Short mmCIF file of N, CA and C in Angstrom, two decimals:
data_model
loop_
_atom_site.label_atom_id
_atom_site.label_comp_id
_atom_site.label_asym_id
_atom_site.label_seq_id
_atom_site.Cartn_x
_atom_site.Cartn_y
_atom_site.Cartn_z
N UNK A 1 17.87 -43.83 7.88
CA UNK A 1 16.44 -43.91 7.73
C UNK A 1 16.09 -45.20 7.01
N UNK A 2 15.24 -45.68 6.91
CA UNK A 2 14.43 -46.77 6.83
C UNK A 2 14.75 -46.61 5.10
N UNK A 3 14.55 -47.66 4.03
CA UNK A 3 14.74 -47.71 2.66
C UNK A 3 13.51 -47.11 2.22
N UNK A 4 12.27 -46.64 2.20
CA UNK A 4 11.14 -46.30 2.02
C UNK A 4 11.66 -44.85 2.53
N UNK A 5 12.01 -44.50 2.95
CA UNK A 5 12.48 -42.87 3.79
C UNK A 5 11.52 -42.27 4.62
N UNK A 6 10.99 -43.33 5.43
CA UNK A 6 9.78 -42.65 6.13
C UNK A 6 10.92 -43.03 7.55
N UNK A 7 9.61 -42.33 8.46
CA UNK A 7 10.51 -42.48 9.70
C UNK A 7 10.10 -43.28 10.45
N UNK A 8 11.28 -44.10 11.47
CA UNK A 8 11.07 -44.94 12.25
C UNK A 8 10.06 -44.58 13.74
N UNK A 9 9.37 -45.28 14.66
CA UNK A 9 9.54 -44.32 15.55
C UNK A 9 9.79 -43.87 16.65
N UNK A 10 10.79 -44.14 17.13
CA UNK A 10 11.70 -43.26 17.36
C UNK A 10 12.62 -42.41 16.90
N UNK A 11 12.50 -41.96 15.82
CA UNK A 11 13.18 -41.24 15.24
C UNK A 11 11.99 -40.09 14.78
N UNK A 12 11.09 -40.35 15.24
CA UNK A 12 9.99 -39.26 15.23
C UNK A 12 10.13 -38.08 16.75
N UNK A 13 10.94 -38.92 17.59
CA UNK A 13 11.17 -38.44 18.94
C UNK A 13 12.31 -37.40 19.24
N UNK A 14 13.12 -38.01 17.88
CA UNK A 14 14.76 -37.44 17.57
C UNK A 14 13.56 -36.18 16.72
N UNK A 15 12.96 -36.11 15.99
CA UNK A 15 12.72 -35.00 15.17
C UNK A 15 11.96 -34.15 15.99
N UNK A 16 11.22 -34.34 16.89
CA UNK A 16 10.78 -33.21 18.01
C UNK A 16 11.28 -32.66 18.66
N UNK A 17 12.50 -33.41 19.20
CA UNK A 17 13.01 -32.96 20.55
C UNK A 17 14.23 -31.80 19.59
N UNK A 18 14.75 -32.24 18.32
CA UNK A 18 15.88 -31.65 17.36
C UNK A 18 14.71 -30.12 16.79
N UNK A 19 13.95 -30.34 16.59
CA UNK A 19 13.01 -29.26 16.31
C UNK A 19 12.42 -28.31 17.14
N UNK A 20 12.11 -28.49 18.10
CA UNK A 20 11.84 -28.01 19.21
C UNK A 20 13.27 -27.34 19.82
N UNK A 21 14.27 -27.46 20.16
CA UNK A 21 15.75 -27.12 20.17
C UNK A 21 16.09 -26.04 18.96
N UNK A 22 15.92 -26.15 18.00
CA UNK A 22 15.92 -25.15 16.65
C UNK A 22 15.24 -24.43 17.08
N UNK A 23 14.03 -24.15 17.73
CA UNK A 23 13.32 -22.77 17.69
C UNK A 23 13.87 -22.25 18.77
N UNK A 24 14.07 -22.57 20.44
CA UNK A 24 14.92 -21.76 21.40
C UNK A 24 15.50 -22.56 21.95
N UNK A 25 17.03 -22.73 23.13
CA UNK A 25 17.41 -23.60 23.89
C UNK A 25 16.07 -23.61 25.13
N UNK A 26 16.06 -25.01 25.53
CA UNK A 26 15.23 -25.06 26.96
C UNK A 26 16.30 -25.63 27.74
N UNK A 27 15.69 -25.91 29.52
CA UNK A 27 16.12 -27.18 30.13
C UNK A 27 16.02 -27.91 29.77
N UNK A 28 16.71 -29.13 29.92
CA UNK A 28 16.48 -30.41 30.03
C UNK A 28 14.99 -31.09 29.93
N UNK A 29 14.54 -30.80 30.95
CA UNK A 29 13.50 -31.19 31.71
C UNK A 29 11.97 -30.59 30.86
N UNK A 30 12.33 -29.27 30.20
CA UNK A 30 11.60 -28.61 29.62
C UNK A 30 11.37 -29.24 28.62
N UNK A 31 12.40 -29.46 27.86
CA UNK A 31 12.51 -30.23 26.58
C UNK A 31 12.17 -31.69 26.37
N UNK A 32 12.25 -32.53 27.76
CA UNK A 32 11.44 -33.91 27.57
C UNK A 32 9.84 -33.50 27.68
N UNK A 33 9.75 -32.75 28.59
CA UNK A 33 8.09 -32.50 28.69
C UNK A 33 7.24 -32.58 28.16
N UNK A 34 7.93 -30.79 26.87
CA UNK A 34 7.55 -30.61 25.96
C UNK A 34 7.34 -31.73 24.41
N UNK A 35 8.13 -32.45 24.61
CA UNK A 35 8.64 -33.50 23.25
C UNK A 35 7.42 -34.35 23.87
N UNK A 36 6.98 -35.27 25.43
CA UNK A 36 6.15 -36.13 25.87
C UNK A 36 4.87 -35.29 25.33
N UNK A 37 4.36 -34.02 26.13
CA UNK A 37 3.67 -33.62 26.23
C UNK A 37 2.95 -33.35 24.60
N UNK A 38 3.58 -33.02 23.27
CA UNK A 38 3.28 -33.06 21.99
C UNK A 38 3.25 -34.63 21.30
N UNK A 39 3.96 -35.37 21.65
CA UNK A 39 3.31 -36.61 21.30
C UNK A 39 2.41 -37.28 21.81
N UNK A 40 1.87 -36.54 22.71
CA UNK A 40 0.84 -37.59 23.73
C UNK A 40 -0.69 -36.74 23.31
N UNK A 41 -0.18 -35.51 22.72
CA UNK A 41 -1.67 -34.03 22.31
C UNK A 41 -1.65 -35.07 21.07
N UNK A 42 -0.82 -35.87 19.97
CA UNK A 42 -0.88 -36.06 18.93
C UNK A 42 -1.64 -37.79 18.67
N UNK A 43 -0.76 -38.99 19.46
CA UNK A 43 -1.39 -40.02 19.63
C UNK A 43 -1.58 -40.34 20.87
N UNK A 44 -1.84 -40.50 21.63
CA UNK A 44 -1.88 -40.78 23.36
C UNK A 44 -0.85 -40.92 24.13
N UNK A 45 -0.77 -41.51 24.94
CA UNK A 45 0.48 -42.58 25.48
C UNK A 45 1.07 -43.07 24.73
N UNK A 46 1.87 -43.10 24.61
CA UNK A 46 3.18 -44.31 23.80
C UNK A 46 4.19 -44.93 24.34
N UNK A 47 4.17 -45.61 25.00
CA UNK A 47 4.87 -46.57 26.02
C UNK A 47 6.45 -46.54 24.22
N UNK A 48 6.22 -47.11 23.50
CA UNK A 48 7.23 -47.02 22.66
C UNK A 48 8.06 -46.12 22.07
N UNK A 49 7.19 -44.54 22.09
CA UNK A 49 8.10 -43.38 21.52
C UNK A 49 8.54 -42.96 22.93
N UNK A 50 8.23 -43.08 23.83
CA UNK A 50 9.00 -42.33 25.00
C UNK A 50 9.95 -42.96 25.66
N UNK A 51 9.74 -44.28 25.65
CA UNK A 51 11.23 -44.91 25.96
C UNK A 51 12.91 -44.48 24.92
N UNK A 52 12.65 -43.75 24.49
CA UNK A 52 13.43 -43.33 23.42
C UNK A 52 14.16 -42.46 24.50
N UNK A 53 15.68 -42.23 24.52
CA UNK A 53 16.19 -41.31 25.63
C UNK A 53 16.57 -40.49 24.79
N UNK A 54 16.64 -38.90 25.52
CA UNK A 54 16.73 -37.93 24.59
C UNK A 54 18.76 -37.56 25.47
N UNK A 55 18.73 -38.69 25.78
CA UNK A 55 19.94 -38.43 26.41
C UNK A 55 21.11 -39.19 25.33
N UNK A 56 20.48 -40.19 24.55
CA UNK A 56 21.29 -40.56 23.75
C UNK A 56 22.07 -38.97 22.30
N UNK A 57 20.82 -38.16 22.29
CA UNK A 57 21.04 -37.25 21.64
C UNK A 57 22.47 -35.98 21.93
N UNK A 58 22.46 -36.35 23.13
CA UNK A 58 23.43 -35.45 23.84
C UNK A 58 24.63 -36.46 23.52
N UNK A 59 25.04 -37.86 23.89
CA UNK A 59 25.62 -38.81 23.90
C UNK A 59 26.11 -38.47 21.95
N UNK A 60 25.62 -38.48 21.18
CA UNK A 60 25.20 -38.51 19.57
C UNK A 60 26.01 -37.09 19.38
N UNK A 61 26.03 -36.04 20.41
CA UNK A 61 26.68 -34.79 19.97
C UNK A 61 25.29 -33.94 19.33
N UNK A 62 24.58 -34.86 18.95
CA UNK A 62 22.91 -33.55 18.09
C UNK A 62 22.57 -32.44 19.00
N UNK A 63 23.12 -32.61 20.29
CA UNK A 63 22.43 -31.40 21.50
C UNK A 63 23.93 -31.44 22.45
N UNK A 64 24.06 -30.39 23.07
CA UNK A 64 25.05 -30.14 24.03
C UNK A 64 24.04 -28.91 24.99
N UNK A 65 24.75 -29.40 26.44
CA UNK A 65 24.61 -28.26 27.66
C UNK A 65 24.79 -26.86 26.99
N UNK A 66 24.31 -25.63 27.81
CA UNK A 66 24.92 -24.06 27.27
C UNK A 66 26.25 -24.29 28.40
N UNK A 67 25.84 -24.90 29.35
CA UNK A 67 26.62 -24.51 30.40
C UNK A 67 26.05 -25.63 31.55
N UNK A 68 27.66 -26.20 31.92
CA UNK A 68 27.21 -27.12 33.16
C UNK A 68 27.42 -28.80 32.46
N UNK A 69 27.06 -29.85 33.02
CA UNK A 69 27.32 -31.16 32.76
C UNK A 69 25.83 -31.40 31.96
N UNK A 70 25.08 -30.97 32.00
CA UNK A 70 23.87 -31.27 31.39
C UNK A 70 22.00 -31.49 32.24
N UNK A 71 22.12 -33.09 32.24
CA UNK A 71 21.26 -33.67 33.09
C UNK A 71 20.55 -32.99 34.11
N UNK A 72 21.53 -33.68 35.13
CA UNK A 72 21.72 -33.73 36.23
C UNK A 72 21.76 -32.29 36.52
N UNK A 73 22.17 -31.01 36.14
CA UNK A 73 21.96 -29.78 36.10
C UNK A 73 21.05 -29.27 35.56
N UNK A 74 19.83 -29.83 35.08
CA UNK A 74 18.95 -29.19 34.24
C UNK A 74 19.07 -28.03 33.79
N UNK A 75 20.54 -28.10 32.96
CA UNK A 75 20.83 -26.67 32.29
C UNK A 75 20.41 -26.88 30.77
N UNK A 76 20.67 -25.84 30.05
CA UNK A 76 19.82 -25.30 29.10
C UNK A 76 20.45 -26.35 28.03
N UNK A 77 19.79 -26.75 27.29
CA UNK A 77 20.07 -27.60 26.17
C UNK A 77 19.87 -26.92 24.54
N UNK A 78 21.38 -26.94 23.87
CA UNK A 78 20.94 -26.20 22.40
C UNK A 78 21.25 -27.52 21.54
N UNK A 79 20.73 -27.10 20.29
CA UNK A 79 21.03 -27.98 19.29
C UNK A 79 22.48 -27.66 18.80
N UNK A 80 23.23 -28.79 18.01
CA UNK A 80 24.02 -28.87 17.68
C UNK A 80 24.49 -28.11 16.25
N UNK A 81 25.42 -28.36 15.56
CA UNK A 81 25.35 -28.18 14.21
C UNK A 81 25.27 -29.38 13.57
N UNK A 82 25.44 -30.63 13.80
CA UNK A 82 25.42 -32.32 13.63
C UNK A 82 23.56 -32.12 14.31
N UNK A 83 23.20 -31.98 15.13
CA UNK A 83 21.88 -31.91 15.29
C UNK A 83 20.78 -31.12 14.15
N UNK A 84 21.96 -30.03 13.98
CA UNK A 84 20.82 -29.52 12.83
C UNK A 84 20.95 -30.03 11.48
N UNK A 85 21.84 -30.40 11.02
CA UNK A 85 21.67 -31.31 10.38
C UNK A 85 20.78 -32.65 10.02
N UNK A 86 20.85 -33.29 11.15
CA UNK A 86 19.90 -34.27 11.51
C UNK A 86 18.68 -34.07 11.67
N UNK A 87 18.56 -32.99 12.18
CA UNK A 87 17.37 -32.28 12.06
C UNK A 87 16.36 -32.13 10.55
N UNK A 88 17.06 -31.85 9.56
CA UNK A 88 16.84 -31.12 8.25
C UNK A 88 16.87 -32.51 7.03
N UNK A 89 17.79 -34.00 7.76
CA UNK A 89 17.31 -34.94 7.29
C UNK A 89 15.96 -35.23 7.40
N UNK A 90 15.78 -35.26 8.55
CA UNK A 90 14.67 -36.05 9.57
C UNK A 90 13.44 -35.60 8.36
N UNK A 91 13.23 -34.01 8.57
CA UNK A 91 12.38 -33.40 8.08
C UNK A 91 12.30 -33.55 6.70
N UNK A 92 13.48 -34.15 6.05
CA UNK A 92 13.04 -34.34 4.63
C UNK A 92 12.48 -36.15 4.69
N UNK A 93 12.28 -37.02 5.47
CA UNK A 93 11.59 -38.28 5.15
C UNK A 93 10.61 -37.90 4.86
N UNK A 94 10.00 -39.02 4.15
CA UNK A 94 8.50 -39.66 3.64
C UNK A 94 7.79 -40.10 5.00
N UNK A 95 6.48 -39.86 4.30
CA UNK A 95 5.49 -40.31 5.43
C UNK A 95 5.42 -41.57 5.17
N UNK A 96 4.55 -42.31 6.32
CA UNK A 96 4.51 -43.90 6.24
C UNK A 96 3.39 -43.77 4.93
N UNK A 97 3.43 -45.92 4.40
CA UNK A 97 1.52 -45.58 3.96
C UNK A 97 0.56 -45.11 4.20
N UNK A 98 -0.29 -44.71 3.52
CA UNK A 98 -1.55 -44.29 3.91
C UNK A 98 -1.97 -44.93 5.19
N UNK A 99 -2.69 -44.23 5.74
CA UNK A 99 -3.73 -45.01 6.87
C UNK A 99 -3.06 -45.08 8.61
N UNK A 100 -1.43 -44.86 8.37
CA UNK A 100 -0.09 -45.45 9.28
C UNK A 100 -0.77 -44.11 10.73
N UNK A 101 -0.69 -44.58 12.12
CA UNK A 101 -1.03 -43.72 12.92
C UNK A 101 0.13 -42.92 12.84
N UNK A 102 1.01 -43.70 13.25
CA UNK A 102 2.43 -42.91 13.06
C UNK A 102 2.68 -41.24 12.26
N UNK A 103 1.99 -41.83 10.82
CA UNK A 103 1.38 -40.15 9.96
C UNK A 103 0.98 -39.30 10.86
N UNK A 104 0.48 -39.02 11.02
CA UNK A 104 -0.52 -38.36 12.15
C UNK A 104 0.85 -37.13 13.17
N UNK A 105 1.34 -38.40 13.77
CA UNK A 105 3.09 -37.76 14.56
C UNK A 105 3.74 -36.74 13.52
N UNK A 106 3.84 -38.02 13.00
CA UNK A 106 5.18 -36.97 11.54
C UNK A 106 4.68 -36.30 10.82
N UNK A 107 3.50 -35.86 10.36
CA UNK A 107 2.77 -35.04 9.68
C UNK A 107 2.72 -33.58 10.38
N UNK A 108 2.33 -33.73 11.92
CA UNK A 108 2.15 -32.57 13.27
C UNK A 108 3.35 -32.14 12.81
N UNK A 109 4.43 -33.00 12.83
CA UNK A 109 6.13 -32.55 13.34
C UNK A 109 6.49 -31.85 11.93
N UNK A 110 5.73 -32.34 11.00
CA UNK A 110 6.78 -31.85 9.66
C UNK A 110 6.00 -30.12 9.60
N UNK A 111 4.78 -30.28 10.09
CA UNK A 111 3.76 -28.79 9.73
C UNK A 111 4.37 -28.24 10.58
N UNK A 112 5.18 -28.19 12.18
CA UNK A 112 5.25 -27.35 13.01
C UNK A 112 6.66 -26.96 12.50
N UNK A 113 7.42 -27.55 12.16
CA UNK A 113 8.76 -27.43 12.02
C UNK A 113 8.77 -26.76 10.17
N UNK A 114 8.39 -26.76 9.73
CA UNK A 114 8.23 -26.25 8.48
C UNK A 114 9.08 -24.81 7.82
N UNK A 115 8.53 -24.17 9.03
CA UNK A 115 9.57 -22.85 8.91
C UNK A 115 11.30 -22.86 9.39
N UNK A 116 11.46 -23.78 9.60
CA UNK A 116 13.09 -23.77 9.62
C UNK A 116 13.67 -23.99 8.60
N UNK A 117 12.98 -24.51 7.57
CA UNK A 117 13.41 -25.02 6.29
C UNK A 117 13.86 -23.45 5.55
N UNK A 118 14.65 -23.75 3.99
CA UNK A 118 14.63 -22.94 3.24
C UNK A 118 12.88 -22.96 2.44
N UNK A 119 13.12 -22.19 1.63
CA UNK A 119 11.77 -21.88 0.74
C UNK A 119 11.66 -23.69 -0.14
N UNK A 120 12.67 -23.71 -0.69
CA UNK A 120 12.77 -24.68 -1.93
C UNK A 120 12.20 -25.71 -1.22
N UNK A 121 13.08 -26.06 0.37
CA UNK A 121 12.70 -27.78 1.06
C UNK A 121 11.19 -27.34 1.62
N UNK A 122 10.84 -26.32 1.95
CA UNK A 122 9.90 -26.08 2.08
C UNK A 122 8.60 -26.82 1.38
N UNK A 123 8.80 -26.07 -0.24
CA UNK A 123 7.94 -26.29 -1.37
C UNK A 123 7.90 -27.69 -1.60
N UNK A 124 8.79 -28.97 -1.47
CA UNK A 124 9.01 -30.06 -1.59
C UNK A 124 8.48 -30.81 -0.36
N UNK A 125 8.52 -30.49 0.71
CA UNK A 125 7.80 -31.06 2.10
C UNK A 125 6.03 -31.08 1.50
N UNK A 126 5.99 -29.37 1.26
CA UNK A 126 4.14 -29.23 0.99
C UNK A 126 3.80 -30.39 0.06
N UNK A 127 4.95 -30.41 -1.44
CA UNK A 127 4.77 -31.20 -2.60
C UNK A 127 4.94 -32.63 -2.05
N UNK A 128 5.44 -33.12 -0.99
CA UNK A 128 5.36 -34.61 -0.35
C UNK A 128 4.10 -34.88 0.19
N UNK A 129 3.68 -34.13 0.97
CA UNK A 129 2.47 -34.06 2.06
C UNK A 129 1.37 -34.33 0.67
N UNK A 130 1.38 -33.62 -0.18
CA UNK A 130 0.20 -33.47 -0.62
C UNK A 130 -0.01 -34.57 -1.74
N UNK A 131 1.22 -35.16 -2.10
CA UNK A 131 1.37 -36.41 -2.81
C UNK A 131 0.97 -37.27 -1.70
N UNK A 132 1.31 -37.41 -0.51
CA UNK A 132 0.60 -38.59 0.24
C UNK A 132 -0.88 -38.69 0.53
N UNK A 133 -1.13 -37.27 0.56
CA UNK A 133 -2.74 -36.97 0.54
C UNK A 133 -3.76 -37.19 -0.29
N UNK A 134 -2.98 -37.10 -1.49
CA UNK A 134 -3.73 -37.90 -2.71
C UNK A 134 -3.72 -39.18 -2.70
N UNK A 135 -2.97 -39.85 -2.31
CA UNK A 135 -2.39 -41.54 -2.68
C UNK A 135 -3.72 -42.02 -1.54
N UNK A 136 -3.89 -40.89 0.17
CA UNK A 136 -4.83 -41.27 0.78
C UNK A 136 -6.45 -41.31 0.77
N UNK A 137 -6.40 -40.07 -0.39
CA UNK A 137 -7.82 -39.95 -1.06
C UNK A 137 -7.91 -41.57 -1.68
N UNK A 138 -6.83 -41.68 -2.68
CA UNK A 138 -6.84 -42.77 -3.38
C UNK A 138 -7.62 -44.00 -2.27
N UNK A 139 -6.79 -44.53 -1.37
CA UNK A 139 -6.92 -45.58 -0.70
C UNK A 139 -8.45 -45.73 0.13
N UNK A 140 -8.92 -44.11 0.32
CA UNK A 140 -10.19 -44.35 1.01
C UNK A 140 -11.06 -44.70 0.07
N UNK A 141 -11.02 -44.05 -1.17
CA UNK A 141 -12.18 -44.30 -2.19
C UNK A 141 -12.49 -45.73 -2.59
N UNK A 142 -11.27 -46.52 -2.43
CA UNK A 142 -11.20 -47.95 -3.26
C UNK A 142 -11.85 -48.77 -1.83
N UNK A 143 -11.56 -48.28 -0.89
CA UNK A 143 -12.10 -48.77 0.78
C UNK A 143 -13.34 -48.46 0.60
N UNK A 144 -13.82 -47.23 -0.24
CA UNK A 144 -15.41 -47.25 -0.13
C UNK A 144 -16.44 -48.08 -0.91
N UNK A 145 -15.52 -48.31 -1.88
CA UNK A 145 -16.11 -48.87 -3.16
C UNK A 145 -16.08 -50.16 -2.80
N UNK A 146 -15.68 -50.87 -2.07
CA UNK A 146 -15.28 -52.31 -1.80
C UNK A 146 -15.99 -52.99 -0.64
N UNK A 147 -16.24 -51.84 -0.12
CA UNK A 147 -17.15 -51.91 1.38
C UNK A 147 -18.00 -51.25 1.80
N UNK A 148 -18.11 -50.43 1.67
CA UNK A 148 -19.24 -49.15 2.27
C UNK A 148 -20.81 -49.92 1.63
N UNK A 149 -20.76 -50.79 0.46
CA UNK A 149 -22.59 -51.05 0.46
C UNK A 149 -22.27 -52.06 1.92
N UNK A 150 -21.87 -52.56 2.64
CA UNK A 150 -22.40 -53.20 3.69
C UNK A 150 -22.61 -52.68 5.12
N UNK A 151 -22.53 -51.05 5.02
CA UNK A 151 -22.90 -50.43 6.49
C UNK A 151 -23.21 -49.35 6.28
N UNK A 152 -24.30 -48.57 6.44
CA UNK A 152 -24.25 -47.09 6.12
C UNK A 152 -23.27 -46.68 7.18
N UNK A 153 -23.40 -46.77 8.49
CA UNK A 153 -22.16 -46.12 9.30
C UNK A 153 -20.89 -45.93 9.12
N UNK A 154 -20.22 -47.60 8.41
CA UNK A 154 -18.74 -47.18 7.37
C UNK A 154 -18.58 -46.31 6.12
N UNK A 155 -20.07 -46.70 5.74
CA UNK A 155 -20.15 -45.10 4.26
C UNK A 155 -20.10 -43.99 4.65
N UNK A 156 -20.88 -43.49 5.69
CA UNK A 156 -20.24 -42.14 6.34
C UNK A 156 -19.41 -42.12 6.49
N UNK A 157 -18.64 -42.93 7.53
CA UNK A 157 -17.72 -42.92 8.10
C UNK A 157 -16.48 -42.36 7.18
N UNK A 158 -16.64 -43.49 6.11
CA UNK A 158 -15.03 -43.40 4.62
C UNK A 158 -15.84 -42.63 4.23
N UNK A 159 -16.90 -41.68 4.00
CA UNK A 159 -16.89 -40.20 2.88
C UNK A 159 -16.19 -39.39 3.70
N UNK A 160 -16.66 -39.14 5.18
CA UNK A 160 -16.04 -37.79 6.23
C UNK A 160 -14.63 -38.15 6.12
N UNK A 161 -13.77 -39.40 6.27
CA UNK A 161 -12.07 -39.34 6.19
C UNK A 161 -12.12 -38.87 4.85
N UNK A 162 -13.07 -39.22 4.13
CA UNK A 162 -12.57 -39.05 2.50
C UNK A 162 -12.61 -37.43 2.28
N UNK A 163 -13.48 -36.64 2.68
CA UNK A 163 -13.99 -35.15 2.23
C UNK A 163 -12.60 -34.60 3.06
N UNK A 164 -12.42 -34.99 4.73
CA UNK A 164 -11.17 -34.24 5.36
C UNK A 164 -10.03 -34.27 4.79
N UNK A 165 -9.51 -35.80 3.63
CA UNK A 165 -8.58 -35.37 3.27
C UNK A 165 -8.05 -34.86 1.92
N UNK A 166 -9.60 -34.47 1.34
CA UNK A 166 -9.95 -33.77 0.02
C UNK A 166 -9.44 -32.46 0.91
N UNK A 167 -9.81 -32.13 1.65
CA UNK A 167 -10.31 -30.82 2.06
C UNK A 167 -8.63 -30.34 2.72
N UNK A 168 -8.11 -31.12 3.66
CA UNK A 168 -6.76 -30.90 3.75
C UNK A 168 -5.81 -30.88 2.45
N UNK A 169 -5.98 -31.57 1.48
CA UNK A 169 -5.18 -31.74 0.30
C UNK A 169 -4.89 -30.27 -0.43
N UNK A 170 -6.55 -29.41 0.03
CA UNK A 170 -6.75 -28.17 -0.53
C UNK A 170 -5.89 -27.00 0.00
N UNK A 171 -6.14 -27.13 1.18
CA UNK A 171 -5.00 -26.14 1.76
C UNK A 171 -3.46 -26.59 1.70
N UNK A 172 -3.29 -27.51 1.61
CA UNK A 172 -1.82 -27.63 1.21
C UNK A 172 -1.40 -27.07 -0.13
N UNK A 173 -2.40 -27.34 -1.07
CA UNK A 173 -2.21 -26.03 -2.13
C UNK A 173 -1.83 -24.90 -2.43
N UNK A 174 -3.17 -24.31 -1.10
CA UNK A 174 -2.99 -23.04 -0.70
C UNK A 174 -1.93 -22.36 -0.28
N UNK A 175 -1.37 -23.17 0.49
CA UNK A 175 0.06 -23.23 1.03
C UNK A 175 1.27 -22.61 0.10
N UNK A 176 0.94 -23.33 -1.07
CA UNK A 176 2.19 -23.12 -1.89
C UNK A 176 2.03 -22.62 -2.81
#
């Protein structure tokens, strides 16, 4: 992982497709879909996270066939024990800086995947999230203060990011 411990991304691609595999085996085919199909509900198209082959993962040992050569058989794909592992790294990185679209990906991936964790990595994911959520309150307010007298539309604009991520910060509380 990156010296900051956030994730690269493609390695946001490795944590979907490794997460998604933890909850049931799919096909092949199921499992790129699904991995395209959730990053594309999350940021659009990404010509850059999908070039990522989830075939290197099989190659890596993180995923193996149940049965059959793999691919080319669109047979069922499980995670590994080296996958789950990798898996349970993945999920412990840092989010990017504030503001990073990328957040957005790894934020979806860390909330959906959440329950695979124990209780403790659990409590420490919520206690990450919600440390970045503050640092992002932080960054909008000083964005408002610095700029917002020159547009009322950006003053709305930075109070509504600002109140959503007051307001998300809250339920992550709740959470824990």
């Amino acid at each position: 992982m990156p010296v900051d411990s956030a994730l690269l991304p493609a390695q946001t691609v490795r944590l979907a497709a490794l997460g998604i595999l933890a909850e049931a085996e799919r096909p092949y085919a199921d499992l790129a879909r699904e991995v395209a199909d959730f990053i594309r509900c999350i940021l659009g198209q990404s010509l850059d996270l999908m070039g990522t082959s989830l075939e290197l993962l099989r190659v890596e040992g993180l995923i193996e066939a149940v049965a059959g050569t793999g691919i080319g058989d669109n047979v069922g794909m499980r995670l590994t024990p080296a996958g789950d592992a990798a898996l349970r790294r993945l999920l412990a990185a840092g989010l990017h800086a504030p503001g990073s679209e990328l957040n957005h990906l790894v934020l979806a991936l860390k909330l959906r995947f959440l329950p695979l964790l124990g209780e403790d990595a659990r409590h420490r994911q919520l206690a990450l999230i919600g440390e970045w959520y503050a640092g992002e309150i932080v960054r909008l307010e000083q964005l408002c203060a610095r700029h917002a007298g020159r547009s009322p539309q950006f003053r709305r604009w930075i109070e509504r990011e600002t109140d959503l991520a007051r307001e998300r910060l809250g339920e992550l509380a709740a959470l824990g």
